XYZ file of C-alpha atoms in Angstrom:
655
model
C 0.000 0.000 0.000
C 2.820 2.360 0.874
C 4.448 1.746 -2.529
C 1.233 2.736 -4.300
C 0.982 5.832 -2.136
C 4.606 6.738 -2.830
C 4.003 6.489 -6.583
C 0.811 8.568 -6.484
C 2.505 11.303 -4.469
C 5.830 11.199 -6.310
C 7.089 14.788 -6.653
C 9.023 16.558 -9.364
C 12.010 18.479 -8.068
C 12.674 22.042 -9.115
C 15.930 20.839 -10.663
C 14.080 18.278 -12.821
C 11.623 20.892 -14.069
C 14.291 23.450 -14.899
C 16.425 20.813 -16.638
C 13.459 19.725 -18.755
C 12.755 23.358 -19.642
C 16.388 23.823 -20.719
C 16.171 20.690 -22.857
C 12.921 21.812 -24.507
C 14.271 25.287 -25.282
C 17.534 24.039 -26.797
C 16.297 20.865 -28.411
C 17.320 19.818 -31.857
C 14.319 21.492 -33.476
C 14.436 24.637 -31.330
C 10.645 24.696 -31.268
C 9.818 26.580 -28.083
C 7.595 29.373 -26.790
C 8.723 32.907 -27.589
C 10.080 34.949 -24.654
C 8.720 38.428 -25.362
C 6.816 39.542 -22.224
C 8.180 42.292 -19.970
C 6.998 43.542 -16.559
C 4.788 46.087 -18.304
C 3.208 43.383 -20.480
C 2.588 41.108 -17.483
C 1.051 43.947 -15.470
C -1.212 44.750 -18.419
C -2.237 41.082 -18.705
C -3.037 41.051 -14.980
C -5.149 44.197 -15.258
C -6.797 42.757 -18.380
C -7.824 39.646 -16.425
C -8.951 41.432 -13.244
C -10.809 44.465 -14.593
C -13.460 42.804 -16.668
C -17.034 41.762 -16.152
C -16.821 42.519 -12.410
C -16.345 46.266 -12.595
C -19.175 46.585 -15.137
C -21.679 44.201 -13.520
C -21.142 42.889 -9.973
C -19.586 45.913 -8.253
C -22.908 47.782 -8.297
C -24.596 44.964 -6.408
C -21.854 45.003 -3.761
C -22.299 48.785 -3.352
C -26.033 48.253 -2.930
C -25.523 45.849 -0.018
C -22.623 47.633 1.677
C -23.165 51.288 0.815
C -20.039 53.483 0.716
C -18.529 51.121 3.318
C -18.055 48.560 0.533
C -14.548 49.994 0.198
C -13.654 47.990 3.328
C -14.682 44.817 1.501
C -12.463 45.740 -1.447
C -9.567 46.178 0.957
C -10.288 42.883 2.764
C -10.613 40.976 -0.519
C -7.442 42.564 -1.856
C -5.544 41.461 1.263
C -6.889 37.894 0.874
C -5.880 37.877 -2.796
C -2.504 39.368 -1.879
C -1.787 36.386 0.405
C -2.380 34.066 -2.553
C -0.560 36.385 -4.968
C 2.577 36.360 -2.784
C 2.526 32.553 -2.768
C 1.994 32.412 -6.537
C 4.859 34.885 -6.909
C 7.303 32.701 -4.961
C 6.347 29.602 -6.928
C 6.644 31.518 -10.203
C 10.123 32.645 -9.148
C 11.250 29.163 -8.061
C 9.575 27.231 -10.909
C 9.404 29.643 -13.873
C 7.528 27.475 -16.382
C 3.998 27.342 -17.767
C 1.463 25.358 -15.792
C 0.636 27.715 -12.924
C -0.858 25.960 -9.874
C -0.641 22.569 -11.629
C 3.157 22.682 -11.862
C 3.487 24.202 -8.386
C 1.413 21.360 -6.902
C 3.585 18.780 -8.691
C 6.597 20.209 -6.835
C 4.896 20.611 -3.443
C 2.414 17.716 -3.168
C 3.062 15.135 -5.863
C 1.516 13.828 -9.057
C -2.020 12.960 -8.005
C -2.596 16.345 -6.357
C -1.053 18.018 -9.411
C -3.567 16.186 -11.609
C -6.438 17.217 -9.329
C -5.452 20.881 -9.474
C -4.838 20.717 -13.230
C -8.321 19.281 -13.699
C -9.695 21.856 -11.266
C -8.140 24.759 -13.197
C -10.332 23.861 -16.169
C -13.155 25.277 -14.034
C -11.374 28.607 -13.594
C -10.142 29.090 -17.141
C -12.240 27.147 -19.660
C -15.557 26.890 -17.802
C -15.058 30.351 -16.316
C -14.721 31.737 -19.821
C -18.234 30.527 -20.639
C -19.403 33.116 -18.094
C -17.171 35.767 -19.662
C -18.357 34.927 -23.198
C -21.985 35.287 -22.102
C -21.172 38.588 -20.407
C -19.436 39.806 -23.582
C -22.479 38.903 -25.660
C -24.780 40.832 -23.321
C -22.497 43.884 -23.335
C -22.070 43.760 -27.112
C -25.787 43.541 -27.893
C -26.449 46.353 -25.409
C -23.805 48.509 -27.125
C -25.296 47.819 -30.570
C -28.792 48.676 -29.319
C -27.527 52.001 -27.920
C -25.843 52.769 -31.254
C -28.980 51.749 -33.107
C -31.130 54.077 -31.013
C -28.716 56.964 -31.573
C -28.624 56.424 -35.349
C -32.421 56.248 -35.627
C -32.780 59.382 -33.502
C -30.448 61.410 -35.715
C -31.195 59.717 -39.044
C -34.746 58.297 -38.814
C -34.856 57.328 -42.505
C -31.390 55.755 -42.728
C -32.690 52.180 -42.857
C -29.703 51.018 -40.777
C -30.484 48.298 -38.265
C -27.707 47.037 -35.964
C -29.979 44.988 -33.733
C -29.121 41.285 -33.463
C -32.298 39.156 -33.377
C -33.003 38.091 -29.807
C -33.131 34.402 -30.704
C -29.477 34.668 -31.832
C -28.226 36.483 -28.711
C -29.627 34.547 -25.738
C -28.762 31.265 -24.056
C -31.110 28.365 -24.698
C -31.146 27.330 -21.058
C -32.020 30.771 -19.706
C -34.997 31.185 -22.056
C -36.158 27.610 -21.392
C -36.172 28.162 -17.610
C -38.001 31.472 -18.044
C -40.622 29.761 -20.204
C -41.189 27.116 -17.517
C -41.543 29.834 -14.862
C -44.085 31.659 -17.036
C -46.180 28.513 -17.447
C -46.075 27.798 -13.703
C -46.942 31.363 -12.659
C -49.772 31.532 -15.194
C -51.276 28.271 -13.926
C -51.252 29.635 -10.357
C -52.629 33.067 -11.367
C -49.588 34.850 -9.936
C -48.092 38.137 -11.203
C -45.549 37.613 -13.981
C -42.360 39.734 -13.918
C -41.672 41.691 -17.097
C -38.382 39.900 -17.815
C -40.046 36.468 -17.533
C -42.843 37.581 -19.847
C -40.337 38.926 -22.380
C -38.271 35.721 -22.443
C -41.422 33.619 -22.767
C -42.445 35.721 -25.771
C -39.029 34.978 -27.290
C -39.535 31.253 -26.642
C -42.788 31.378 -28.628
C -41.659 33.716 -31.424
C -38.259 32.176 -32.182
C -37.875 29.975 -35.283
C -38.647 26.343 -34.466
C -36.994 23.128 -35.564
C -39.939 20.817 -35.179
C -41.302 21.629 -31.727
C -37.972 22.975 -30.404
C -37.281 26.746 -30.551
C -33.989 27.694 -32.215
C -32.318 29.959 -29.619
C -28.531 30.307 -29.392
C -25.962 32.833 -28.171
C -24.159 33.456 -31.448
C -22.079 36.504 -30.362
C -20.582 34.416 -27.522
C -19.464 31.779 -30.023
C -18.058 34.300 -32.518
C -15.978 36.228 -29.968
C -14.651 32.984 -28.477
C -13.492 31.742 -31.873
C -11.959 35.139 -32.718
C -9.990 35.239 -29.440
C -8.966 31.603 -29.940
C -7.549 32.514 -33.355
C -5.700 35.492 -31.841
C -4.149 33.286 -29.145
C -3.319 30.626 -31.747
C -1.296 32.929 -34.020
C 1.116 34.072 -31.327
C 1.936 35.654 -27.990
C 3.132 38.893 -29.636
C -0.268 39.474 -31.207
C -2.015 38.572 -27.940
C 0.289 40.909 -25.997
C -0.324 43.840 -28.337
C -4.081 43.345 -28.297
C -4.141 43.030 -24.510
C -2.057 46.182 -24.013
C -4.325 48.211 -26.294
C -7.493 46.990 -24.589
C -6.068 47.660 -21.126
C -5.065 51.185 -22.144
C -8.601 51.868 -23.382
C -10.168 50.427 -20.216
C -7.972 52.493 -17.934
C -8.671 55.676 -19.902
C -12.438 55.118 -19.609
C -12.270 54.299 -15.894
C -10.140 57.371 -15.211
C -12.592 59.446 -17.271
C -15.521 58.063 -15.266
C -13.742 58.841 -11.979
C -12.630 62.326 -13.060
C -16.041 63.422 -14.362
C -17.973 61.662 -11.602
C -15.898 63.424 -8.934
C -17.560 66.757 -9.808
C -21.016 65.244 -9.251
C -20.311 63.702 -5.853
C -22.798 64.662 -3.140
C -21.156 63.895 0.203
C -24.617 63.538 1.785
C -24.848 60.199 -0.040
C -21.946 58.946 2.102
C -24.038 59.220 5.282
C -24.426 56.702 6.798
C -21.147 55.275 5.546
C -22.010 51.688 6.532
C -25.842 51.703 6.322
C -26.370 47.945 6.703
C -23.606 47.261 9.202
C -20.608 45.016 8.700
C -22.924 42.160 7.728
C -24.217 44.241 4.811
C -20.663 44.953 3.684
C -19.781 41.252 3.755
C -22.890 40.306 1.749
C -21.113 41.425 -1.395
C -18.099 39.165 -0.826
C -18.789 36.849 -3.787
C -19.435 39.780 -6.135
C -16.221 41.543 -5.095
C -14.202 38.324 -5.240
C -15.314 37.805 -8.858
C -13.990 41.301 -9.567
C -10.493 40.135 -8.486
C -10.291 36.746 -10.213
C -7.593 36.585 -12.866
C -4.294 37.862 -11.461
C -3.035 34.271 -11.227
C -3.568 33.684 -14.955
C -0.356 35.496 -15.890
C 1.668 32.757 -14.146
C 0.778 30.481 -17.096
C 2.927 32.668 -19.360
C 6.183 31.987 -17.458
C 7.913 30.485 -20.500
C 7.053 33.548 -22.572
C 8.573 36.062 -20.102
C 11.959 37.637 -20.697
C 12.855 37.256 -17.010
C 10.111 35.239 -15.286
C 11.831 34.909 -11.897
C 11.975 38.682 -11.535
C 9.040 39.899 -13.642
C 6.180 37.506 -12.784
C 6.030 38.434 -9.070
C 6.171 42.126 -9.945
C 3.476 41.823 -12.616
C 1.086 40.067 -10.213
C 1.524 42.527 -7.366
C 1.489 45.649 -9.573
C -1.760 44.605 -11.260
C -3.400 43.741 -7.921
C -2.425 47.091 -6.365
C -3.530 49.146 -9.378
C -6.901 47.398 -9.602
C -7.559 47.728 -5.854
C -6.940 51.486 -5.931
C -9.225 51.880 -8.966
C -11.992 49.789 -7.352
C -11.927 51.805 -4.112
C -11.929 55.204 -5.819
C -14.652 54.138 -8.267
C -16.846 52.800 -5.427
C -16.498 56.114 -3.537
C -17.369 58.147 -6.629
C -20.389 55.986 -7.498
C -21.852 56.000 -3.989
C -21.274 59.757 -3.902
C -22.981 60.415 -7.254
C -26.174 58.502 -6.385
C -27.580 56.908 -3.265
C -26.283 53.357 -2.828
C -29.871 51.996 -3.025
C -29.951 52.883 -6.749
C -26.918 50.804 -7.720
C -28.403 47.287 -7.815
C -29.010 47.415 -11.574
C -27.257 45.728 -14.474
C -25.730 48.848 -16.072
C -25.109 50.711 -12.800
C -22.248 52.795 -14.203
C -24.275 54.194 -17.084
C -27.314 54.600 -14.826
C -25.363 56.679 -12.265
C -24.335 59.132 -14.991
C -27.825 59.076 -16.510
C -29.284 60.187 -13.153
C -26.887 63.132 -13.234
C -27.815 64.139 -16.790
C -24.659 62.755 -18.445
C -26.299 60.516 -21.042
C -23.490 61.007 -23.568
C -21.162 58.865 -21.421
C -23.399 55.774 -21.531
C -22.251 54.806 -25.044
C -18.579 55.081 -24.066
C -19.190 52.990 -20.938
C -21.046 50.370 -22.984
C -18.122 50.130 -25.432
C -15.677 49.904 -22.531
C -17.648 46.979 -21.088
C -17.244 45.160 -24.417
C -13.483 45.838 -24.467
C -13.109 44.829 -20.800
C -14.744 41.434 -21.209
C -12.792 40.834 -24.435
C -9.508 41.283 -22.584
C -10.560 38.844 -19.842
C -11.527 36.285 -22.461
C -8.107 36.736 -24.073
C -6.112 36.147 -20.890
C -8.031 33.013 -19.866
C -7.963 31.574 -23.399
C -4.209 32.146 -23.213
C -3.892 30.345 -19.863
C -5.834 27.106 -20.342
C -3.829 25.705 -23.310
C -0.553 26.273 -21.434
C -1.785 24.288 -18.446
C -2.771 21.430 -20.742
C 0.622 21.743 -22.446
C 2.374 21.250 -19.088
C 0.183 18.266 -18.190
C 0.883 16.716 -21.584
C 4.649 17.178 -21.158
C 4.353 15.117 -17.981
C 2.496 12.365 -19.842
C -0.817 12.926 -18.032
C -2.502 14.007 -21.282
C -1.836 12.867 -24.876
C 1.265 14.294 -26.578
C -0.782 16.399 -29.008
C -1.701 18.773 -26.178
C 1.959 19.824 -25.804
C 2.792 20.031 -29.503
C 3.804 23.544 -30.551
C 2.823 25.005 -33.904
C 5.968 25.137 -36.096
C 5.226 28.665 -37.354
C 3.513 30.418 -34.425
C 5.288 28.618 -31.549
C 2.030 28.241 -29.580
C 0.325 25.075 -28.260
C -1.957 24.917 -31.299
C -3.995 21.785 -30.584
C -4.618 22.770 -26.943
C -5.692 26.240 -28.055
C -8.227 24.861 -30.540
C -9.681 22.424 -27.988
C -9.991 25.274 -25.476
C -11.869 27.354 -28.048
C -14.308 24.525 -28.736
C -14.732 23.769 -25.032
C -15.732 27.387 -24.339
C -17.496 28.400 -27.543
C -19.917 25.503 -28.026
C -21.336 25.425 -24.457
C -21.566 29.247 -24.530
C -24.115 28.856 -27.337
C -26.588 27.184 -24.998
C -25.629 27.645 -21.322
C -26.194 30.682 -19.123
C -23.785 32.155 -16.579
C -25.664 31.103 -13.445
C -25.017 27.404 -14.045
C -21.223 27.696 -14.014
C -20.416 30.818 -11.964
C -20.239 29.076 -8.576
C -18.184 26.224 -10.050
C -15.709 28.784 -11.371
C -15.470 30.422 -7.957
C -14.957 27.218 -5.973
C -12.403 25.963 -8.499
C -10.420 29.190 -8.300
C -10.449 29.288 -4.493
C -9.376 25.640 -4.312
C -6.407 26.408 -6.572
C -5.478 29.427 -4.438
C -5.669 27.323 -1.267
C -3.396 24.592 -2.648
C -0.797 27.112 -3.817
C -0.749 28.691 -0.334
C -0.476 25.245 1.245
C 2.273 24.289 -1.172
C 4.501 27.141 -0.002
C 4.376 25.676 3.518
C 5.790 22.382 2.191
C 8.695 23.890 0.265
C 12.049 23.903 2.046
C 13.038 27.318 3.354
C 15.945 28.760 1.429
C 17.943 31.931 1.605
C 16.667 34.664 -0.665
C 18.641 34.805 -3.902
C 19.158 37.963 -5.885
C 16.476 38.361 -8.546
C 14.204 35.727 -6.973
C 11.112 36.475 -4.912
C 10.356 34.883 -1.535
C 7.236 35.278 0.602
C 8.261 37.431 3.597
C 8.563 35.138 6.617
C 6.437 36.140 9.614
C 6.336 33.472 12.306
C 2.823 32.246 13.056
C 3.655 30.469 16.326
C 1.614 32.878 18.450
C 0.264 35.369 15.914
C -2.119 32.995 14.132
C -4.015 32.069 17.285
C -4.229 35.716 18.365
C -5.510 36.805 14.925
C -8.158 34.076 14.818
C -9.402 35.069 18.283
C -9.644 38.713 17.161
C -11.585 37.728 14.026
C -13.933 35.535 16.066
C -14.517 38.419 18.502
C -15.324 40.825 15.672
C -17.728 38.277 14.142
C -19.532 37.920 17.482
C -19.770 41.698 17.826
C -20.948 42.601 14.325
C -23.079 39.526 13.547
C -24.830 38.901 16.842
C -28.022 37.469 15.344
C -26.233 34.963 13.104
C -23.892 33.944 15.906
C -26.838 33.470 18.277
C -28.581 31.202 15.800
C -25.411 29.208 15.242
C -24.402 28.832 18.902
C -27.965 27.956 19.954
C -28.292 25.337 17.212
C -30.882 27.358 15.301
C -30.922 26.838 11.566
C -33.799 28.357 9.636
C -35.786 25.764 7.712
C -35.918 25.909 3.911
C -39.071 27.495 2.482
C -40.767 24.201 1.614
C -40.241 22.720 5.095
C -41.304 25.953 6.793
C -44.580 26.284 4.888
C -45.418 22.605 5.346
C -45.019 22.858 9.119
C -47.378 25.842 9.602
C -51.041 25.447 10.611
C -53.713 27.346 8.590
C -53.729 30.399 10.858
C -49.911 30.634 10.935
C -49.780 30.231 7.175
C -52.366 33.000 6.761
C -50.308 35.294 8.980
C -47.289 34.504 6.801
C -49.201 35.525 3.643
C -50.221 38.798 5.310
C -46.666 39.482 6.421
C -45.314 38.908 2.914
C -48.222 40.845 1.345
C -49.298 37.812 -0.638
C -52.738 38.343 0.968
C -54.373 41.741 1.470
C -57.594 40.761 3.354
C -56.993 41.054 7.132
C -60.511 39.882 7.958
C -60.036 36.525 6.291
C -58.674 33.999 8.798
C -58.917 30.742 6.927
C -58.555 29.462 3.356
C -56.089 32.074 2.103
C -56.413 32.779 -1.638
C -52.863 31.557 -2.361
C -51.582 28.007 -2.420
C -48.697 26.758 -0.329
C -46.771 25.968 -3.506
C -47.028 29.599 -4.594
C -45.905 30.819 -1.167
C -42.909 28.451 -1.300
C -41.936 29.773 -4.732
C -42.162 33.375 -3.510
C -40.137 32.721 -0.350
C -37.497 30.841 -2.333
C -37.035 33.877 -4.579
C -36.010 36.108 -1.643
C -32.409 36.721 -0.686
C -31.102 35.291 2.607
C -31.535 38.473 4.637
C -35.146 39.018 3.531
C -36.095 35.395 4.172
C -34.376 35.344 7.569
C -36.169 38.536 8.628
C -39.575 37.122 7.679
C -39.015 33.833 9.513
C -37.739 35.497 12.687
C -40.733 37.838 12.907
C -43.287 35.102 12.187
C -45.460 34.303 15.197
C -45.019 30.531 15.276
C -43.282 27.984 17.540
C -39.500 27.733 17.087
C -39.812 24.037 16.260
C -41.772 25.023 13.143
C -39.321 27.728 12.069
C -35.937 26.175 12.875
C -34.166 22.889 12.234
C -32.462 20.950 14.984
C -30.106 17.982 15.296
C -28.760 16.702 11.973
C -30.554 19.447 10.040
C -28.467 22.052 11.840
C -25.201 20.165 11.486
C -25.669 19.333 7.787
C -26.547 22.941 6.996
C -23.322 24.132 8.629
C -21.071 21.224 7.703
C -18.843 23.354 5.464
C -18.310 25.813 8.312
C -17.374 22.984 10.701
C -14.781 21.814 8.173
C -13.328 25.324 8.199
C -13.303 25.414 12.028
C -11.500 22.054 12.126
C -8.939 23.254 9.565
C -8.377 26.451 11.576
C -7.689 24.435 14.731
C -5.295 22.104 12.895
C -3.400 25.007 11.326
C -3.216 26.869 14.651
C -1.711 23.827 16.383
C 0.659 23.174 13.470
C 1.758 26.818 13.463
C 2.453 26.688 17.180
C 4.507 23.488 16.887
C 6.390 24.270 13.647
C 6.246 28.088 13.626
C 4.744 28.111 10.119
C 4.949 31.165 7.890
C 1.916 33.345 8.660
C 1.169 34.703 5.165
C 0.554 31.376 3.358
C -1.413 30.060 6.369
C -3.673 33.118 6.296
C -4.046 32.705 2.529
C -5.032 29.053 2.964
C -7.594 29.786 5.694
C -9.031 32.816 3.889
C -9.636 30.805 0.723
C -11.266 27.937 2.595
C -13.521 30.353 4.473
C -14.757 31.848 1.198
C -15.339 28.299 -0.088
C -17.590 27.592 2.934
C -19.747 30.547 1.866
C -20.577 28.723 -1.384
C -22.617 26.063 0.451
C -22.762 22.238 0.464
C -24.499 21.977 -2.917
C -21.589 23.541 -4.754
C -19.149 21.429 -2.758
C -21.021 18.355 -3.993
C -20.863 19.521 -7.614
C -17.172 20.225 -7.206
C -16.547 16.742 -5.778
C -18.426 15.155 -8.700
C -16.242 17.144 -11.111
C -13.094 15.922 -9.351
C -14.334 12.311 -9.419
C -14.704 12.555 -13.213
C -11.139 13.845 -13.352
C -9.857 10.985 -11.183
C -11.440 8.448 -13.529
C -9.521 9.987 -16.442
C -6.300 9.985 -14.404
C -6.519 6.294 -13.473
C -7.597 5.278 -16.991
C -4.907 7.264 -18.863
C -2.656 9.539 -16.828
C -1.238 7.065 -14.324
C -0.222 4.685 -17.110
C 1.548 7.323 -19.187
C 3.237 9.444 -16.535
C 6.769 10.345 -17.600
C 7.833 10.747 -13.987
C 6.727 7.201 -13.132
C 8.364 5.827 -16.282
C 11.707 7.229 -15.115
C 11.520 5.616 -11.678
């Protein structure tokens, strides 16, 4: 058994990796990646990956929950990302080859963990790009519609029509789900939201193939194939395109900040934290999405002029620049309009529209298109290089590592990445894959932080980056106690529920447990019933009430349940229901205890430990359902590894 374990966890040494890189670069055919990227290029790639869909879509929602105080969340998230970025930077300096977290895990943990993280990174890069492609399509169609409206206003008889038919610019799954909701709401005589009604109309009016409506997201496919071609023909072309797009994005953001500054009303900053610290933290997933991407530049290590010096700098520079821009932009936005007006899709354009600056909306719409294009470019650049590294190690077929003789890029891997993103983007919507992208990214961050703890400590060499060593022997325990104290102080209600084994029942279980009078009171409280003299037989079914309650966000639902006049046994779970609902949190608590003890015994470096714990805490916020999906994804990957990878591993063949 121990022999099997030794083989599965066999590590590659840094010397082996660097020797293989030297051999590949000076082989008989000289077919290697082109080293053309400087610090400036890497910083631009980092900014291109970070400032994308987030700043044009999710940041407004975070401002809505946290008010002006959302800047504290940007700072907290930046610090968490900085922990991971420092660990990525050290690995990139020690092991300067393509492969990112996959290669780093091979050095720190061994082959099977390297395979797991390589398979996991598909979720961040390839599957994550499905979200980006959908976002690009939405931004592009919105931009064309704004142009169309402007042309028709100035030239009503021009005959120009830039509108893309709706059945060619929407995901099949999103329209299908909306159609089902419309049918269900109609059958129950419930009000139908305008967006549901509009998507149902599209379902009925779209061309049909037999009985199936023909609805696809064609712009998402086209932009994916265009970016794939750009990445295929060379790193120089990708670098130039990225630099130009980043320059345009930064100019627009600076323009927005500069003009918006003159329309700031400081009264909108009072209160600064309107919903308390809990409100600020509600936007954590939205803000985290706005930071994803800085790690992608580590996949370009073999295309850097001086990766050991430049990669760490590029990561940290891009993270710092983006954090400053996010904070300033959040302050300007919450100063221009009240934070309650920012929970809309095009919040940037809307904030300027409310201040009479309609002419900026077209520029902002174009910038959103450019921003998402640059993100798509960076991630399409990263995924093929991870597959190339896995193929070099024998864990994937050799074709994945074959470089194009003319363009010196991993051609086959690039094409497969394009197909893997473009075809699903035709049919799938963002909601299905967003959480998987997030959990995959956080898992990769956590393993990189953990990997630094396993590397032998070495003296800092000139030109090579090392994570600053801060002993965690006593500091970690003290910091965790401080964090726990702050959580108890600022989230008293949630902590009370947790410590008193109170877990609010899901909507279906809650409604089923109520008697007729309690259920009627619930319908009055939620304004589903407007007849206070009617005590029995409410005019709404329990199924309809369940659907309504399920549509509420956590805070709204929690508030309703707490104020409902009903026995606690009907409102709250107990026993296994409580434990299973909080199982991910208990895993985090157990990990925190283990790391605290380990830090005390071995005086572990504080920064990677904090990075590891921070990532796992954010993973617990994604809930057990997403953990289950993630585990299923990893199981599929393990099947592939034991069917192909383990038999073809070059490392095992050399033993």
